mmCIF file of C-alpha atoms in Angstrom:
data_model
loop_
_atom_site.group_PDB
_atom_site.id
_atom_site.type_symbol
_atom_site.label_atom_id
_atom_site.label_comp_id
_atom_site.label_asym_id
_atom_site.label_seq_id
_atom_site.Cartn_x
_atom_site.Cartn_y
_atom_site.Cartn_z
ATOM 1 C CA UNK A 1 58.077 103.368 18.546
ATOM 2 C CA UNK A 2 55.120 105.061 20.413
ATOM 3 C CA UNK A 3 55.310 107.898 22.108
ATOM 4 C CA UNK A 4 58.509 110.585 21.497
ATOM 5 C CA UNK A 5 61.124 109.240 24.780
ATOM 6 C CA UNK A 6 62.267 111.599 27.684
ATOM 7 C CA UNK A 7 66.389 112.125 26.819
ATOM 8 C CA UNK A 8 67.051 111.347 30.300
ATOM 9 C CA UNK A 9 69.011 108.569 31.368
ATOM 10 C CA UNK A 10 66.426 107.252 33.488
ATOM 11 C CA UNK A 11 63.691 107.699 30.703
ATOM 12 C CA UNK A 12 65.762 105.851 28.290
ATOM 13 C CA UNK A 13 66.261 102.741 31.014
ATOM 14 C CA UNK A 14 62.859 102.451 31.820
ATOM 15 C CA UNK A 15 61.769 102.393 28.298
ATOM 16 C CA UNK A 16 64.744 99.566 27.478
ATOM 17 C CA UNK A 17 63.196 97.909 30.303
ATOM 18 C CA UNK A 18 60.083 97.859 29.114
ATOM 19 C CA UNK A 19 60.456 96.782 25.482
ATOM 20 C CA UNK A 20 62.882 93.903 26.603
ATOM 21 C CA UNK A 21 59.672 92.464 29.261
ATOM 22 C CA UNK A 22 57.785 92.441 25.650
ATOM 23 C CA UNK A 23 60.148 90.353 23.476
ATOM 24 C CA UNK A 24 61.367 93.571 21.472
ATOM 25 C CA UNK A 25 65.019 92.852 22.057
ATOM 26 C CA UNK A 26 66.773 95.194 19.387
ATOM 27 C CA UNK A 27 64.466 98.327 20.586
ATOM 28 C CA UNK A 28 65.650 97.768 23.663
ATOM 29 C CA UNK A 29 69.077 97.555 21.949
ATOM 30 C CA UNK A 30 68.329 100.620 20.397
ATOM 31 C CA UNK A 31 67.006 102.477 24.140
ATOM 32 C CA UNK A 32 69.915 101.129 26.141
ATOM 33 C CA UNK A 33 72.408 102.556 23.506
ATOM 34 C CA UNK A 34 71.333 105.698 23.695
ATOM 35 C CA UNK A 35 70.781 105.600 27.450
ATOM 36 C CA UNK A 36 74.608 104.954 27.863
ATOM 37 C CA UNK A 37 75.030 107.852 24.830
ATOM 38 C CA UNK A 38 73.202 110.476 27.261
ATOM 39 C CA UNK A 39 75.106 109.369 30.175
ATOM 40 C CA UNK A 40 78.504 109.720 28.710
ATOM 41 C CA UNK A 41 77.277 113.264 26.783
ATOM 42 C CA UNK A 42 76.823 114.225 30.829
ATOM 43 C CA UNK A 43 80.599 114.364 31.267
ATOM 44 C CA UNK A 44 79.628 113.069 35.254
ATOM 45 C CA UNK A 45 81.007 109.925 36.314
ATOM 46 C CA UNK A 46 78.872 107.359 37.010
ATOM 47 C CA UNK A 47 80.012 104.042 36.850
ATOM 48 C CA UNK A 48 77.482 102.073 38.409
ATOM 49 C CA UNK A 49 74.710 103.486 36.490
ATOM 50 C CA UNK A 50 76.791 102.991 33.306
ATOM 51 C CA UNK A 51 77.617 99.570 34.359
ATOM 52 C CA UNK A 52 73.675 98.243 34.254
ATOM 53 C CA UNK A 53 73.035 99.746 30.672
ATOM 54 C CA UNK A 54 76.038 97.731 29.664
ATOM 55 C CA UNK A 55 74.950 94.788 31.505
ATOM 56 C CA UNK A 56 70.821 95.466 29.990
ATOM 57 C CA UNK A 57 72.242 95.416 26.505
ATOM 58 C CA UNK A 58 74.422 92.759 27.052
ATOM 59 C CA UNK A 59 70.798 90.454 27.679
ATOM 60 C CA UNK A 60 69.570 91.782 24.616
ATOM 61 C CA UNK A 61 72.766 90.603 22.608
ATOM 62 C CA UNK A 62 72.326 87.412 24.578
ATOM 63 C CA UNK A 63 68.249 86.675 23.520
ATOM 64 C CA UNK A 64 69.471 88.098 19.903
ATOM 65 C CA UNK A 65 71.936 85.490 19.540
ATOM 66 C CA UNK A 66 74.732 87.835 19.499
ATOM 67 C CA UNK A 67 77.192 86.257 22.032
ATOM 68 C CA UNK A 68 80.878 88.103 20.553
ATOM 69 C CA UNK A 69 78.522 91.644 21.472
ATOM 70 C CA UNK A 70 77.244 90.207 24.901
ATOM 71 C CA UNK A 71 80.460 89.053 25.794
ATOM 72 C CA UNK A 72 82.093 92.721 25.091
ATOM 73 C CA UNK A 73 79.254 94.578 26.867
ATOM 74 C CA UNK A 74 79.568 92.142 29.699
ATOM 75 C CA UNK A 75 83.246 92.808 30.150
ATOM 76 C CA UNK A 76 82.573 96.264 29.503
ATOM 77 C CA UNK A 77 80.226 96.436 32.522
ATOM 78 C CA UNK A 78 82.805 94.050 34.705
ATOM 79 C CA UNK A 79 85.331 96.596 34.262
ATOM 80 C CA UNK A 80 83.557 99.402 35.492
ATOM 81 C CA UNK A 81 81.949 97.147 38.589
ATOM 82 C CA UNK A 82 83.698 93.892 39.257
ATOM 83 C CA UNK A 83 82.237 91.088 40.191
ATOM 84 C CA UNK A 84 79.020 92.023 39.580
ATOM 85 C CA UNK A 85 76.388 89.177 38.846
ATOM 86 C CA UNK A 86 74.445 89.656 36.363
ATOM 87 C CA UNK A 87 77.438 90.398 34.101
ATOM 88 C CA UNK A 88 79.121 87.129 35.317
ATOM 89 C CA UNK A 89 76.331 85.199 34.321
ATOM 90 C CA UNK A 90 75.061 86.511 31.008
ATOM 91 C CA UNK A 91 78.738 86.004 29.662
ATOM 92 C CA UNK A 92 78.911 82.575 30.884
ATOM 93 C CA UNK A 93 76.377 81.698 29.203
ATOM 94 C CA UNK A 94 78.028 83.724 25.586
ATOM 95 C CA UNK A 95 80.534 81.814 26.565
ATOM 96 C CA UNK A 96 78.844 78.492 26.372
ATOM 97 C CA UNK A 97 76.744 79.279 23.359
ATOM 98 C CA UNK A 98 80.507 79.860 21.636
ATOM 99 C CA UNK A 99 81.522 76.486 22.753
ATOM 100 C CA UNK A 100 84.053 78.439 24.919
ATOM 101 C CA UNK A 101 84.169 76.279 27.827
ATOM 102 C CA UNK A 102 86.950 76.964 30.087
ATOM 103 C CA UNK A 103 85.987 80.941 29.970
ATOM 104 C CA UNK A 104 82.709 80.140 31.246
ATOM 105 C CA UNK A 105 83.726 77.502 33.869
ATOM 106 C CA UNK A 106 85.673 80.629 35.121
ATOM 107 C CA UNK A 107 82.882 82.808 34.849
ATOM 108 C CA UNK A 108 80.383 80.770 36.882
ATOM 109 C CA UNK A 109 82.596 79.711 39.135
ATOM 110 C CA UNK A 110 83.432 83.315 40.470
ATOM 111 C CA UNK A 111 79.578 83.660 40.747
ATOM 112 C CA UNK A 112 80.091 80.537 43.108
ATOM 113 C CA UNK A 113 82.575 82.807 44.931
ATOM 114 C CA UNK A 114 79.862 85.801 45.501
ATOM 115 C CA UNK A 115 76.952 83.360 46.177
ATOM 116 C CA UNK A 116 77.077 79.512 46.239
ATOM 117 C CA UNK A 117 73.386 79.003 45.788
ATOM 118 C CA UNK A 118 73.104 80.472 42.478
ATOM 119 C CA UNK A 119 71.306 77.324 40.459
ATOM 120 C CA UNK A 120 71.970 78.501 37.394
ATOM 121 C CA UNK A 121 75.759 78.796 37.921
ATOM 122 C CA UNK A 122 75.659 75.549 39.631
ATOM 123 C CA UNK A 123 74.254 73.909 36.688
ATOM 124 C CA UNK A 124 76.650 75.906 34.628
ATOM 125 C CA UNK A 125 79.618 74.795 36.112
ATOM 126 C CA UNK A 126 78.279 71.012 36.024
ATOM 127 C CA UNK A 127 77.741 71.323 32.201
ATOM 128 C CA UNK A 128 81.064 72.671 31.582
ATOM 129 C CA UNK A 129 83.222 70.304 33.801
ATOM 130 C CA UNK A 130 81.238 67.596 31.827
ATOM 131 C CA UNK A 131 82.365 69.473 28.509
ATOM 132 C CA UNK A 132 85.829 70.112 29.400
ATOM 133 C CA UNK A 133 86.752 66.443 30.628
ATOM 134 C CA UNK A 134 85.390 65.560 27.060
ATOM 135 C CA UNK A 135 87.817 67.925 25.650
ATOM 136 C CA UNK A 136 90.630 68.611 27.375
ATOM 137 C CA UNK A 137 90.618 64.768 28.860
ATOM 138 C CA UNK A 138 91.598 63.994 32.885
ATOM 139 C CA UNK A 139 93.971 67.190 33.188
ATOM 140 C CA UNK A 140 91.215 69.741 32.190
ATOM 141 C CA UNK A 141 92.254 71.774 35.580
ATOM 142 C CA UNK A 142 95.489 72.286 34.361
ATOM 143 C CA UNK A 143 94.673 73.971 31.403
ATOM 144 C CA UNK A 144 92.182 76.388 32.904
ATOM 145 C CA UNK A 145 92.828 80.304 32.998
ATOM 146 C CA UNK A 146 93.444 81.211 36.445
ATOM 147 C CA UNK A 147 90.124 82.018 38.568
ATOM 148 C CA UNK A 148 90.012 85.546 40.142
ATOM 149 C CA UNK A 149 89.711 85.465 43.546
ATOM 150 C CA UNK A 150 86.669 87.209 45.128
ATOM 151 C CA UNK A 151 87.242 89.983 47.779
ATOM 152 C CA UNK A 152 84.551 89.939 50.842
ATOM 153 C CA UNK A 153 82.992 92.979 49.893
ATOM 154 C CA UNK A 154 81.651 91.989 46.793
ATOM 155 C CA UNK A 155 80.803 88.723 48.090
ATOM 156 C CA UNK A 156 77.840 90.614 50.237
ATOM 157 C CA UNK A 157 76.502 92.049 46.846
ATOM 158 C CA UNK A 158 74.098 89.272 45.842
ATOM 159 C CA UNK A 159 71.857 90.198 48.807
ATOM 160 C CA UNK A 160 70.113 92.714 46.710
ATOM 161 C CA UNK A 161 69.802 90.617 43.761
ATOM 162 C CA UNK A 162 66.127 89.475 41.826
ATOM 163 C CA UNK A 163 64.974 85.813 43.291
ATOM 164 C CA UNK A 164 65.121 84.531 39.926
ATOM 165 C CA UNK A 165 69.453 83.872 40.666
ATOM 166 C CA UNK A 166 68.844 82.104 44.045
ATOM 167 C CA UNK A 167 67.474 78.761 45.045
ATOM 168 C CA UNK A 168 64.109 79.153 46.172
ATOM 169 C CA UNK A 169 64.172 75.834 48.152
ATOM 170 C CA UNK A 170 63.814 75.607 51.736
ATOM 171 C CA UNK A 171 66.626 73.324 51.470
ATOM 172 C CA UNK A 172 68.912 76.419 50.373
ATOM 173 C CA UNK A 173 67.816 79.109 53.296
ATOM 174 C CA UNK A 174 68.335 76.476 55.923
ATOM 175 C CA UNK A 175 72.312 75.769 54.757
ATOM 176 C CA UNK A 176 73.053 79.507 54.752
ATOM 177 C CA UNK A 177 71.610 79.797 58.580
ATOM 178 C CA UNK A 178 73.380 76.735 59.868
ATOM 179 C CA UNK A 179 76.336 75.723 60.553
ATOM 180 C CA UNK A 180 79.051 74.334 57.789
ATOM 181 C CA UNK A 181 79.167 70.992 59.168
ATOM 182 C CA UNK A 182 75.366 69.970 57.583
ATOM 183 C CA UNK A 183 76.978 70.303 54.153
ATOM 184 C CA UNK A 184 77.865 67.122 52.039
ATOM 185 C CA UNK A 185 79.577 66.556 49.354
ATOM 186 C CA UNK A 186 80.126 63.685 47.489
ATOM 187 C CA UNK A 187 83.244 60.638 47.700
ATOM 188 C CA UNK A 188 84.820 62.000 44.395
ATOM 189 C CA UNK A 189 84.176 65.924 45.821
ATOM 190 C CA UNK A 190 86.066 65.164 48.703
ATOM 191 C CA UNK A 191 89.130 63.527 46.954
ATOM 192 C CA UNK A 192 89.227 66.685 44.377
ATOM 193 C CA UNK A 193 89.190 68.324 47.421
ATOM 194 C CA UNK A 194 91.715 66.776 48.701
ATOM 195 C CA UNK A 195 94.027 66.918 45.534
ATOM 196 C CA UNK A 196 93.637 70.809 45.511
ATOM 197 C CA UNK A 197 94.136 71.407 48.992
ATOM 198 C CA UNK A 198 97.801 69.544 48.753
ATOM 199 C CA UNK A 199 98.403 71.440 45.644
ATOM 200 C CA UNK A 200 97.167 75.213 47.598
ATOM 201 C CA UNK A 201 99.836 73.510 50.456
ATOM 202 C CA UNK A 202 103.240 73.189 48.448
ATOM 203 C CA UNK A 203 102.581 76.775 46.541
ATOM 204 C CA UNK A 204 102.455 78.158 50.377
ATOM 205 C CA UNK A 205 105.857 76.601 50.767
ATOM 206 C CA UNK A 206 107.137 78.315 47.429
ATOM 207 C CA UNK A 207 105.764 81.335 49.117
ATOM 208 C CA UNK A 208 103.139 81.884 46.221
ATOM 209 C CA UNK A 209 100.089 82.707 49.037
ATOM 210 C CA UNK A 210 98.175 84.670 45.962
ATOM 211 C CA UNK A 211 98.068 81.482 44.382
ATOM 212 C CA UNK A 212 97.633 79.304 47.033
ATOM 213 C CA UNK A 213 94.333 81.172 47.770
ATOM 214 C CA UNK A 214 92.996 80.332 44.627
ATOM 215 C CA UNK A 215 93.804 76.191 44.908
ATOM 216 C CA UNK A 216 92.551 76.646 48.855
ATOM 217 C CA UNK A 217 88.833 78.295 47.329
ATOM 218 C CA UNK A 218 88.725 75.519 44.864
ATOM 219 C CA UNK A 219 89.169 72.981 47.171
ATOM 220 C CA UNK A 220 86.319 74.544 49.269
ATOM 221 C CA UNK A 221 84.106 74.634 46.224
ATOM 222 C CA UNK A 222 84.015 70.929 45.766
ATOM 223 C CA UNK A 223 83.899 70.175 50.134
ATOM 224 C CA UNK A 224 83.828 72.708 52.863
ATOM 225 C CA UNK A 225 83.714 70.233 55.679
ATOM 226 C CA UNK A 226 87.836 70.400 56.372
ATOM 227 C CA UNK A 227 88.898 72.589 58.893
ATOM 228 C CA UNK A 228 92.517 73.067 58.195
ATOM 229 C CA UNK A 229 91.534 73.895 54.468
ATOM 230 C CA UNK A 230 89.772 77.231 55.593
ATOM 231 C CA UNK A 231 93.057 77.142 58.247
ATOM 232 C CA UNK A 232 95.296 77.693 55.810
ATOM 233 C CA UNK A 233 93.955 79.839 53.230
ATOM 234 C CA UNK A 234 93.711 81.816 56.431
ATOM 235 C CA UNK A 235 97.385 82.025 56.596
ATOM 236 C CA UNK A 236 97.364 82.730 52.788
ATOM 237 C CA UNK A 237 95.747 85.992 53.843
ATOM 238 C CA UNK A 238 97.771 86.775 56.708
ATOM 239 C CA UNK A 239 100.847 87.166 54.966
ATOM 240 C CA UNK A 240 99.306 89.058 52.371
ATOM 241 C CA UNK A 241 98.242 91.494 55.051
ATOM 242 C CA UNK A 242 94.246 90.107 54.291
ATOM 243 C CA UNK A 243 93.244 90.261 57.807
ATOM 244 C CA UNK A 244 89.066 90.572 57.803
ATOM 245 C CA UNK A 245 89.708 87.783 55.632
ATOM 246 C CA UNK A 246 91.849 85.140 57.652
ATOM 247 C CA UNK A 247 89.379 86.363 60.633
ATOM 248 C CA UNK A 248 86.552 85.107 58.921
ATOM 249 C CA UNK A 249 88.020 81.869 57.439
ATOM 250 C CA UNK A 250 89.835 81.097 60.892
ATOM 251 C CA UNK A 251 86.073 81.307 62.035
ATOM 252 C CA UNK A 252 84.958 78.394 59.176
ATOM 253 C CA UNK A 253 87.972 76.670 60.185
ATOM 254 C CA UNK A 254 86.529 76.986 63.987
ATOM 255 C CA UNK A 255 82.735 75.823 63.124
ATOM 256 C CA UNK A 256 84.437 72.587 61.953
ATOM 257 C CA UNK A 257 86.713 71.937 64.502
ATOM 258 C CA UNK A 258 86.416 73.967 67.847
ATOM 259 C CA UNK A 259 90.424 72.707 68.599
ATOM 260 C CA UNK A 260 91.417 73.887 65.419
ATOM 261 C CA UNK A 261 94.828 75.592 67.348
ATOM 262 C CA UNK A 262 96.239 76.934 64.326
ATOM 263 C CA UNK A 263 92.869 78.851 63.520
ATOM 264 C CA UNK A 264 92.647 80.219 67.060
ATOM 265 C CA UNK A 265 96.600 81.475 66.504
ATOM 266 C CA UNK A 266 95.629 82.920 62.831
ATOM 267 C CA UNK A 267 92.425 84.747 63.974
ATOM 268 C CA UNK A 268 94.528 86.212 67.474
ATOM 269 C CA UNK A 269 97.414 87.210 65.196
ATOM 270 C CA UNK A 270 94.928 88.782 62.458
ATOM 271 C CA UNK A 271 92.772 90.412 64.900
ATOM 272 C CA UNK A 272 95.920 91.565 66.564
ATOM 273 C CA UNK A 273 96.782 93.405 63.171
ATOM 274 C CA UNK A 274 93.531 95.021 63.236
ATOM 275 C CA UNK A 275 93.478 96.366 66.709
ATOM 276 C CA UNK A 276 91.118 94.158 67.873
ATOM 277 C CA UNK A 277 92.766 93.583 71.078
ATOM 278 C CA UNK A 278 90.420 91.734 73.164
ATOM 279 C CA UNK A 279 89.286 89.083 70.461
ATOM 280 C CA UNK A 280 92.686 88.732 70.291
ATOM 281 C CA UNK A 281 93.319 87.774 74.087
ATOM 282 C CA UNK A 282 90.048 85.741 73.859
ATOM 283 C CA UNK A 283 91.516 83.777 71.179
ATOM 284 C CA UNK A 284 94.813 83.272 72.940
ATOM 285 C CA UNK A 285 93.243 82.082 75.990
ATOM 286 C CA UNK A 286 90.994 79.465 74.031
ATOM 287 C CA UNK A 287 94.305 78.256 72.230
ATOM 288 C CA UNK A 288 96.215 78.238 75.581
ATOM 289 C CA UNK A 289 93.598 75.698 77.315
ATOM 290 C CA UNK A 290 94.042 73.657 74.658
ATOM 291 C CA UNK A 291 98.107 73.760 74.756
ATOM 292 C CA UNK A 292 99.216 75.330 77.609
ATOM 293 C CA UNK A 293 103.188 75.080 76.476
ATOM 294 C CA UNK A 294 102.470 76.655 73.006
ATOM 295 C CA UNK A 295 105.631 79.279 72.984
ATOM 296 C CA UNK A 296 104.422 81.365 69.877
ATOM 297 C CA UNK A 297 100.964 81.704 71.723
ATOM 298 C CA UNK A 298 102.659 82.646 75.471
ATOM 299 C CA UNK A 299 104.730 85.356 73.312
ATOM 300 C CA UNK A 300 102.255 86.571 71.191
ATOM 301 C CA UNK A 301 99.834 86.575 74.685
ATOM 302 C CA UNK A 302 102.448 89.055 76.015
ATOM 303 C CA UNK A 303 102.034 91.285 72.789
ATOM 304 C CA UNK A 304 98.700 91.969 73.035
ATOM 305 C CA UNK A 305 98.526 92.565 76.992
ATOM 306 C CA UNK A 306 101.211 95.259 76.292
ATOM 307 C CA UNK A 307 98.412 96.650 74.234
ATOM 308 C CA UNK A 308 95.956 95.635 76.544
ATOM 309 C CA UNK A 309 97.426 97.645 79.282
#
């Protein structure tokens, strides 16, 4: 194996790292393993560090043809970071190789969640709602497990990521520097759409908001052009006490429709909530121009001068 290895953990990586660039999958096996040996020897918590060697044997697994071992290094490395990418994506594709197909529509589409440019995920999920409707028939959706929902903060993660998981057209950097309403979506996207958005709006009247969040991001997934889609999964988060969140799809909703008056309510009440007492009067006074007799707006208006003052 060349020359005797460093036992550090670093050592050990580098090495993996190195055999797996030159097609020698099970040394690299052999490295990562005892990378992640060292590591837990150390007694030291390290989770993110721990996480990647999972995640670097997991590829090997995955080039070895060893999916049932990729998938449990994968989840290994998911439990110690969620929602991390590389994870998501090398046990979607175990997944696939298993003929596993609803577990890895779920798996690419929360990579959709963290980044929506990621081709190989959008391929992914394109081969495995092709799959499923061959399988499971018209109600495939139904029998899916549920789809996690991802938080903000990990949704800012893929910024550090290799090139290789983006789009490297010119066509993707434009879309994520404009504005929402120069993305299309197709006639049968927009009546999925549709479909899940109704279904997101009767779980909010059961009171289910958790829920309805997760039929709301669907929805999105398929069009992001409706404004009272974003609207409402804002007030999803408000009454789970989400407020960055509802700010920031109260904004979406806002892009699309600047007399959205429900999203300028949402955003004052969240930013209310989160001190933010100014935006909050800002958003008032847009929404009172707009409809000058709106009574929850003149008494919430009140609330925040109080604060104001």
């Amino acid at each position: 194996m060349g020359p005797k290895l460093a036992d550090s953990v670093d050592g050990l990586r580098a090495a993996g790292n190195q055999s797996f660039r030159n097609g020698q999958f099970a040394e690299a096996t052999v490295l990562y393993s005892r990378a992640l040996r060292t590591l837990q020897a150390q007694g030291c918590s390290n989770p993110e560090e721990e996480s990647i060697l999972f995640s670097n044997r997991a590829a090997c697994h995955l080039k070895d043809g060893n999916c049932r071992d990729c998938i449990k290094d994968c989840t290994s490395a998911l439990a110690l970071i969620p929602f991390s990418m590389k994870p998501l994506l090398r046990r979607a594709s175990a997944y696939e190789a298993l003929e596993k197909y609803p577990l890895a529509y779920v798996d690419y589409k929360t990579v959709l969640q963290i980044d929506d440019s990621v081709a190989s995920a959008l391929e992914g999920i394109n081969r495995m709602t092709r799959a499923l409707v061959d399988s499971l028939g018209p109600e495939w959706r139904l029998k899916l497990p549920s789809i996690p929902l991802v938080p903000v903060t990990a949704q800012k993660r893929w910024d550090s990521l290799p090139l290789e998981y983006h789009k490297e057209s010119a066509k993707s950097k434009f879309r994520e520097t404009t504005s929402a309403k120069s993305r299309v979506s197709s006639s049968g996207d927009v009546e999925r759409a549709r479909v899940l958005k109704e279904e997101g709006n009767e779980l909010v009247k059961k009171g289910n908001h958790k829920k309805a969040i997760e039929k709301y991001s669907e929805s999105l997934s398929f069009s992001d052009m409706e404004s009272a889609t974003y609207s409402n999964r804002a007030l999803c988060h408000l009454a789970l006490k989400q407020y960055k969140e509802a700010v920031r799809d109260c904004t979406e909703a806002l892009k699309l429709d600047g007399k959205n008056v429900k999203a300028f309510y949402r955003r004052a009440q969240a930013y209310k909530a989160l001190k933010d007492y100014q935006s909050s009067f800002e958003d008032i006074s847009s929404l009172l121009q707009l409809e000058p007799r709106n009574g929850p707006a003149q008494k919430l208006q009140q609330e925040v001068n109080q604060s104001l003052n």
